[in-house]
Coordinates of C-alpha atoms and ligand atoms in Angstrom, one line a residue:
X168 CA 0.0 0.0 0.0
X169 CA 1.2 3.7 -0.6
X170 CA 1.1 5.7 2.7
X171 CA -1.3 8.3 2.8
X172 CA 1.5 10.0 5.1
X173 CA 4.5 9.8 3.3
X174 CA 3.2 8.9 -0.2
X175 CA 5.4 5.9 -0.1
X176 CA 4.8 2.2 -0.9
X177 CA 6.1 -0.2 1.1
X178 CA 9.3 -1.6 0.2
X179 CA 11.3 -4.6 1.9
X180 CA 14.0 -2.8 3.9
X181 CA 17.8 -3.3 2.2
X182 CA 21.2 -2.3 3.6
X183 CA 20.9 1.1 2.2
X184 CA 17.9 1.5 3.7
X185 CA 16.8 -0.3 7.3
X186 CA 13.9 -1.5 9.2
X187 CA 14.2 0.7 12.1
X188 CA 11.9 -1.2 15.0
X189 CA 14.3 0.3 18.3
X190 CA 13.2 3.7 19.4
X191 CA 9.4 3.1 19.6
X192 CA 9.4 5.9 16.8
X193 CA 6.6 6.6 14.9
X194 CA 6.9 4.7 11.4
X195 CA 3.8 6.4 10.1
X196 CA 5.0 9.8 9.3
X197 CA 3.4 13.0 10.5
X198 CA 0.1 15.2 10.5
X199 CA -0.1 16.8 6.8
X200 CA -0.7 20.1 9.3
X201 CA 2.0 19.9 11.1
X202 CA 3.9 19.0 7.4
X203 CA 1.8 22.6 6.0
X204 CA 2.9 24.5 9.5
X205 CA 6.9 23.6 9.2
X206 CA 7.1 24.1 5.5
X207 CA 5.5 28.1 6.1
X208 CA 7.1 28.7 8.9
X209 CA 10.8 28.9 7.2
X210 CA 10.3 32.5 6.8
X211 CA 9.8 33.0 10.2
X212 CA 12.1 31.7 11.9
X213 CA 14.5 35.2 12.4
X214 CA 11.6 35.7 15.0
X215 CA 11.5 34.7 19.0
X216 CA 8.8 32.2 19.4
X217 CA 7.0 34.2 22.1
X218 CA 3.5 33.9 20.9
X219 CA 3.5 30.7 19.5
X220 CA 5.3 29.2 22.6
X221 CA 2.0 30.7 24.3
X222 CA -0.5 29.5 21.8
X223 CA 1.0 25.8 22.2
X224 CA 0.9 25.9 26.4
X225 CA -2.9 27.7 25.9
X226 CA -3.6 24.8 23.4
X227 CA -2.6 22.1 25.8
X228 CA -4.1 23.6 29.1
X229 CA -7.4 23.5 27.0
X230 CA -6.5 19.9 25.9
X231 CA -6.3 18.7 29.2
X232 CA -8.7 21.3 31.5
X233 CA -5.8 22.7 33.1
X234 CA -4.9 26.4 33.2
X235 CA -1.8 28.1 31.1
X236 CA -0.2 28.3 34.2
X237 CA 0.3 24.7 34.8
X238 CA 2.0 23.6 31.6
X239 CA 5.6 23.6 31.2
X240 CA 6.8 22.9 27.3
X241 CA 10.3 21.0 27.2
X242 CA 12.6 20.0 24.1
X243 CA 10.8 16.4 24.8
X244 CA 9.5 14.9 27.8
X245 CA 12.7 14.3 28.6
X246 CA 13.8 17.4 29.7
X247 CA 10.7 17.5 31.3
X248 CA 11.7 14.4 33.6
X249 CA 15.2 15.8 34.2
X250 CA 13.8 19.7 35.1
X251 CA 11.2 18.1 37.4
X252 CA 13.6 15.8 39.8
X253 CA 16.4 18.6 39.6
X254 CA 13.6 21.4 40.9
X255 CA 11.9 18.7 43.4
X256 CA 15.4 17.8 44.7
X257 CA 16.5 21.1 45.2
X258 CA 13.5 22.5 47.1
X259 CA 14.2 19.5 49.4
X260 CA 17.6 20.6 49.7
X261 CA 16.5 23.9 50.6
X262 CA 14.2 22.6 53.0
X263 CA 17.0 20.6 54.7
X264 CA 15.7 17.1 53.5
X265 CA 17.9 14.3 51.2
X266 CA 16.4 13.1 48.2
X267 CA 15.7 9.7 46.6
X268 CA 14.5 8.6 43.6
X269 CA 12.6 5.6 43.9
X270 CA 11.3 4.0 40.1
X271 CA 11.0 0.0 38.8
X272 CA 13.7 -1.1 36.7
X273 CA 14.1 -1.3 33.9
X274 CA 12.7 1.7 33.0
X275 CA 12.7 4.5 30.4
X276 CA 16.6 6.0 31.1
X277 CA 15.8 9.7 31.6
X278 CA 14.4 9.1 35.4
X279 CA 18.2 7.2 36.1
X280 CA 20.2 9.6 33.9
X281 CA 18.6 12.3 35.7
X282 CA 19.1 11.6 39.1
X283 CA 22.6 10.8 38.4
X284 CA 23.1 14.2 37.1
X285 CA 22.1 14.9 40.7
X286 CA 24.1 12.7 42.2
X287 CA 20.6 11.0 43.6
X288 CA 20.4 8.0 45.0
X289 CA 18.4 5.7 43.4
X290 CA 16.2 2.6 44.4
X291 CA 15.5 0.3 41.7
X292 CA 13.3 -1.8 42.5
X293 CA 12.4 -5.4 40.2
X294 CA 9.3 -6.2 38.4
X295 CA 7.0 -8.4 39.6
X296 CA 6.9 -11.9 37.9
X297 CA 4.4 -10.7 35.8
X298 CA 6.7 -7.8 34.7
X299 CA 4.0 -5.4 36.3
X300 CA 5.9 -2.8 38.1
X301 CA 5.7 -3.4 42.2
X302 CA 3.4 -0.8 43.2
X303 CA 3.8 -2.5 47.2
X304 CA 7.9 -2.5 46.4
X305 CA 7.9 1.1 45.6
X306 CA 5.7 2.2 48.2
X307 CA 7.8 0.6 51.1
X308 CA 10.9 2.1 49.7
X309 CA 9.8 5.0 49.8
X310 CA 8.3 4.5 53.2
X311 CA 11.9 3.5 54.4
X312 CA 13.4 6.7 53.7
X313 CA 13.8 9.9 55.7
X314 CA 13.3 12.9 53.2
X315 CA 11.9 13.6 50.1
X316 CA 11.4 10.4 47.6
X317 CA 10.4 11.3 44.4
X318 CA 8.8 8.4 42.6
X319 CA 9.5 8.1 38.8
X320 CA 6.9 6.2 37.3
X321 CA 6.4 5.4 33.5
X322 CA 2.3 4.6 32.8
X323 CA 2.6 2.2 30.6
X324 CA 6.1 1.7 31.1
X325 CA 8.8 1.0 28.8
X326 CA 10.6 -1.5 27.2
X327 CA 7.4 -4.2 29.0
X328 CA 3.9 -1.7 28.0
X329 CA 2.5 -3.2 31.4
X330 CA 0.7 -0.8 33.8
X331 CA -0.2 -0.4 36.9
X332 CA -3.5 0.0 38.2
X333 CA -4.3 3.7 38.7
X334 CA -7.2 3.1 41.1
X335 CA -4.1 1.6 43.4
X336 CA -1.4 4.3 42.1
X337 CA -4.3 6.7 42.9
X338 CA -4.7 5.9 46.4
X339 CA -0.7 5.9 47.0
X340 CA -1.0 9.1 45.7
X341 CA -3.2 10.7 47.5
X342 CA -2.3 9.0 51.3
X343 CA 1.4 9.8 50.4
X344 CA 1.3 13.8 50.1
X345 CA 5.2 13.9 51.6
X346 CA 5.6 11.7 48.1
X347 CA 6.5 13.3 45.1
X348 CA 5.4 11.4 42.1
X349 CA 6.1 11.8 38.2
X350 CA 4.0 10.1 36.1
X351 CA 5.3 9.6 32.5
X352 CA 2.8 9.2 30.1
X353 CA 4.7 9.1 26.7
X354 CA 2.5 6.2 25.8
X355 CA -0.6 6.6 27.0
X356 CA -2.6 7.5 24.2
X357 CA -1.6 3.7 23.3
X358 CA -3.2 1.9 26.1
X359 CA -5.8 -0.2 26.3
X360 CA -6.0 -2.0 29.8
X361 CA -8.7 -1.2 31.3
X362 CA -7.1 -0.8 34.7
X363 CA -5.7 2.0 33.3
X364 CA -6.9 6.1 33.9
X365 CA -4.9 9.0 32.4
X366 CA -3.1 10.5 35.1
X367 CA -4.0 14.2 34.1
X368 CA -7.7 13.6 35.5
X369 CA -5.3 14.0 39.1
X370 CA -3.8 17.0 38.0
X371 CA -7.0 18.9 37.4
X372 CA -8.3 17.3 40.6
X373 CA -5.6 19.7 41.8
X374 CA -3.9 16.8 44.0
X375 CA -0.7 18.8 44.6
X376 CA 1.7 16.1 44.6
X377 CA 1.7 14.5 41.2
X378 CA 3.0 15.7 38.0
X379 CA 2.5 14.4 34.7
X380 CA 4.6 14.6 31.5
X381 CA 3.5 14.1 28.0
X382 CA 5.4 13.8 24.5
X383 CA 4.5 14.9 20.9
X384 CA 7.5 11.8 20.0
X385 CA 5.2 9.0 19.8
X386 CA 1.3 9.0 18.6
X387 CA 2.1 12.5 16.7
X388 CA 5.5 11.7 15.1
X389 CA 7.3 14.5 16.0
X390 CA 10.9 12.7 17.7
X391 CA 12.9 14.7 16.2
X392 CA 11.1 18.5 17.2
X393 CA 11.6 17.6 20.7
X394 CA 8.0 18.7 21.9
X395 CA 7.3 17.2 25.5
X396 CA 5.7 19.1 28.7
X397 CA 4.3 18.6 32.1
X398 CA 1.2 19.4 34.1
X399 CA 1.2 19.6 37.7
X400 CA -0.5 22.5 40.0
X401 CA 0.4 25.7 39.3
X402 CA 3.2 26.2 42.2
X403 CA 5.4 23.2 41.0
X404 CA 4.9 24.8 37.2
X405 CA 6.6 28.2 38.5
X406 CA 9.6 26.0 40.5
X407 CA 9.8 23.6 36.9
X408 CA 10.0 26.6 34.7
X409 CA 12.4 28.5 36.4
X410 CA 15.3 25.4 35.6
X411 CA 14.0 25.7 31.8
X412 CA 15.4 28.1 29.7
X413 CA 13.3 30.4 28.0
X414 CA 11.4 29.2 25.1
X415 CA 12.8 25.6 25.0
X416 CA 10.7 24.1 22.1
X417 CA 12.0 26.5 18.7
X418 CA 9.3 27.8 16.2
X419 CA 9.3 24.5 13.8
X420 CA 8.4 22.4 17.6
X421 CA 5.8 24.5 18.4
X422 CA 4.1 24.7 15.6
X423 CA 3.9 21.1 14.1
X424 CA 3.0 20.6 17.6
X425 CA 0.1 22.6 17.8
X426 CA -1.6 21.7 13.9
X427 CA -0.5 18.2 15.0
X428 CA -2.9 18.4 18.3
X429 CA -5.3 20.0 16.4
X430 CA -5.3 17.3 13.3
X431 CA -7.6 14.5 15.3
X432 CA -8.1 12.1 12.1
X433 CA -4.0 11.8 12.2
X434 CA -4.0 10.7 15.7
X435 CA -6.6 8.7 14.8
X436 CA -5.2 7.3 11.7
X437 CA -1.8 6.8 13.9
X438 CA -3.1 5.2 16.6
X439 CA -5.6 2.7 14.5
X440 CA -2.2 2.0 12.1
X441 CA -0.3 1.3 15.2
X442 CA -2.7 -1.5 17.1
X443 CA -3.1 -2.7 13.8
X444 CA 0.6 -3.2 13.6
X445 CA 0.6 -4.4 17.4
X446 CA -2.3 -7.1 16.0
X447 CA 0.3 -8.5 13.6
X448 CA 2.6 -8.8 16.5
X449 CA 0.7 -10.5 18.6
X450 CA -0.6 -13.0 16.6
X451 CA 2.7 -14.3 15.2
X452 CA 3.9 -14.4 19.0
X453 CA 0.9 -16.4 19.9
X454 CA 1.6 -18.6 16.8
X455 CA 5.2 -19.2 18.1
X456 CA 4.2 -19.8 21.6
X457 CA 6.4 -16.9 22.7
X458 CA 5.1 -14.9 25.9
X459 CA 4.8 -11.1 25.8
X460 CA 3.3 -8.7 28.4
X461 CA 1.1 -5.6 27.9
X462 CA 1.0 -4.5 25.0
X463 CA 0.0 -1.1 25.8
X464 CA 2.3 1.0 24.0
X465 CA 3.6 0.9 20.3
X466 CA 6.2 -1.3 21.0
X467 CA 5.9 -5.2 21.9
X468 CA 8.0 -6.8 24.9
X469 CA 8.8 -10.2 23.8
X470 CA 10.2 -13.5 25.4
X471 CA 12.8 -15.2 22.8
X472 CA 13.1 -18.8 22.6
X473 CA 15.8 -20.2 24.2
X474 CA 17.6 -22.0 21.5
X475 CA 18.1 -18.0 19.5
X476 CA 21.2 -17.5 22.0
X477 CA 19.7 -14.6 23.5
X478 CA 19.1 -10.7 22.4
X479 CA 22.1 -10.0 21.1
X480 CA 22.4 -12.8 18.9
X481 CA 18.7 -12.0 17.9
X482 CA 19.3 -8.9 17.1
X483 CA 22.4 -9.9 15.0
X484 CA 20.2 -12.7 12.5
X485 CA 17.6 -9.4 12.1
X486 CA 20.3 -6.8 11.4
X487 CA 21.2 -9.3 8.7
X488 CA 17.9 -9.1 7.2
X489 CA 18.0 -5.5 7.5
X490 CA 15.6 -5.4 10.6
X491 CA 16.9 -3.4 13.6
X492 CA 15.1 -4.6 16.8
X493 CA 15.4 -3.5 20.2
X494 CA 18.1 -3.3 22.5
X495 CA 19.6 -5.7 25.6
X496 CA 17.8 -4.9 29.1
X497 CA 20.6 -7.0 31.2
X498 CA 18.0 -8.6 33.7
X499 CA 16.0 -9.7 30.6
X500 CA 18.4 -11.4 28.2
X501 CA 15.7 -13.7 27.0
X502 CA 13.6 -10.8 26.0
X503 CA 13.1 -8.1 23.1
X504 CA 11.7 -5.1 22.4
X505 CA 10.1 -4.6 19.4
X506 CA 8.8 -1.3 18.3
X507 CA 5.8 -1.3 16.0
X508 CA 6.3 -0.2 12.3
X509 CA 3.2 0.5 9.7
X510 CA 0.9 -2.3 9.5
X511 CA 2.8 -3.3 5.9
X512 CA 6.2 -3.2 8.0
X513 CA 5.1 -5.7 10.8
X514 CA 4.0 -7.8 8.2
X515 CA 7.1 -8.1 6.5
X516 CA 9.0 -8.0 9.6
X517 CA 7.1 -11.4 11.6
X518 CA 7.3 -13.0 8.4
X519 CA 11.3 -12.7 8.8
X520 CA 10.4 -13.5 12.4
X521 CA 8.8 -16.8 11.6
X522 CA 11.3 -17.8 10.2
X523 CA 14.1 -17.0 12.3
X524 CA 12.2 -18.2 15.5
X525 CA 10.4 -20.5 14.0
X526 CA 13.4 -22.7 12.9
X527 CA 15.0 -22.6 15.9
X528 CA 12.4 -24.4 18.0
Ligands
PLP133 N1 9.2 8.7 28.4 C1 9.2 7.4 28.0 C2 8.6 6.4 28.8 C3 9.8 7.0 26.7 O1 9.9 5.8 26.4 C4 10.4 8.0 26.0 C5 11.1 7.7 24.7 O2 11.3 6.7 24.3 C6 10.4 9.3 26.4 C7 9.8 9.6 27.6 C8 11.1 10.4 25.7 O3 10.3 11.1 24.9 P1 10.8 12.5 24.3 O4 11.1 12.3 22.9 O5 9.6 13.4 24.6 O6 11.9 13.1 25.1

């Protein structure tokens, strides 16, 4: 098929020109919007972004039922996550109080690269067998410490696209209030466990200890802008944008963002391409008998059989084909991460799969 997107067909990947299934990018392409907004917006770009930086944040708070003043933009969500536990650390500095940073592993880097910036301690704490995050681990680790913990929690997380409940997150939340938690929904839009509530609803609640970051990277396409931001109350959002610099998303960012939220049959169209694609996935694991957990983000976690040798060697008898799949996670050797392509992708891509885990068994 052609893509409406990129008005490409489909063509078997080739050494010039590689599968890329590893960064939980979005294979689709981008909102013809945001396409329209970047291409006009060259002669612009001598300008500061001041009112579009201000028409994106009014855009979001109106997304989300938020007020202007509790949006912070960020060149990604993961600037976000390191601005947030650098300002929540430090105000528990000033207040006299060590921090920790408490999160499952293994997790999405940012929350460890972060604190080690900060020279935080962290507390990594295992999944569960289930490779559900241990909502009764964290809680007692962070009940064990004497000062600020900040919890950093990714909803779905990544590389397993399990959650957690949020009626149970929820009420850690809100009988914690000495607890600082960061929610990371870069996925969310992705999930569909129905255990599952977006985590903004606690924000406009006004509960004063949760903050939630969001990314234009994934269901909108935009990676390479660097578009992410949080919400929390309005208090934390005046301490999280004063360790920002001015202005951190430039004009192009801002403005594919904003046609991009505004273009709701491309997020449709991206989202409905993207469980199609997880579909494929899952039916060619089931038909190999492999286990995977989630999926509730556009990427698959994936047990490999035994007799492959492992990730690495996985990932060597893809790269071979051309296919570049996800990368080691040391406490699951036995496991990949595959992110999901277009629907014509996957189906090219288990087909190679069949065959290299198939013969193996
Ligand atoms: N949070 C999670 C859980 C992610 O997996 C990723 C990217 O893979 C990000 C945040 C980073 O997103 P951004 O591109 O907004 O920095």
């Amino acid at each position: 098929h052609q893509s409406h997107y990129t008005g490409r067909m489909f063509t078997p990947p080739s050494a010039g020109q590689r599968l890329h299934l590893n960064f939980n990018e979005n294979n689709l392409g981008i909102s013809p919007l945001a396409r329209e907004a970047l291409e006009g917006c060259l002669t612009q770009v001598n300008r500061y972004p001041d009112a579009p930086h201000a028409e994106l944040v009014a855009a979001l708070a109106e997304h989300h039922g938020v007020s202007a003043a509790q949006v912070v933009l960020g060149a990604g969500s993961s600037q976000s996550i390191h601005v947030i536990i650098e300002a929540v650390s430090r105000r528990a500095q000033d207040a006299g109080q060590p921090t920790q940073v408490v999160m499952p592993l293994p997790t999405f880097d940012a929350g460890l690269t972060a604190s080690a910036a900060r020279r935080l301690p962290v507390r990594g704490i295992p999944l569960l067998d289930n490779l559900e995050a241990d909502l009764k681990g964290l809680r007692a680790a962070c009940e064990d410490f004497a000062g600020q913990s900040i919890v950093y929690l990714c909803n779905p997380n990544n590389p397993t696209g399990t959650v957690v409940s949020s009626a149970e997150l929820k009420a850690w939340v809100q009988s914690a209030p000495q607890t600082f938690f960061l929610i990371d929904e870069a996925y969310v839009e992705f999930v569909t466990d129905t255990r599952f509530e977006e985590a903004d609803a606690w924000v406009r609640e006004g509960l004063p200890n949760v903050c939630v970051v969001r990314t234009f990277s994934k269901l909108h396409g935009l990676a390479g802008l660097r578009v992410g931001y949080s919400l929390s109350t309005a208090e934390d959002a005046g301490l999280f944008a004063g360790f920002v610099p001015e202005m951190p998303v430039n004009l192009p960012g801002l403005l594919a963002a904003r046609a991009s939220l505004a273009d709701t049959e491309f997020q449709r169209r991206s989202l409905e391409q993207t469980l199609q694609a997880r579909d494929i996935v899952v039916q060619t694991l089931d038909r190999l008998g492999l286990r995977y957990v989630g999926p509730n983000g556009n990427f698959v976690f994936h047990e490999l059989p035994a007799s492959v040798g492992g990730n690495r060697s996985y990932r060597h008898r893809m790269s071979e084909l051309h296919i570049v799949v996800g990368r080691d996670f040391p406490a699951y050797e036995g496991w990949n991460r595959l992110s999901l392509g277009t629907p014509d992708e996957m189906r090219h891509m288990t087909a190679q799969m069949m065959e290299v885990l198939g013969q193996v068994e």
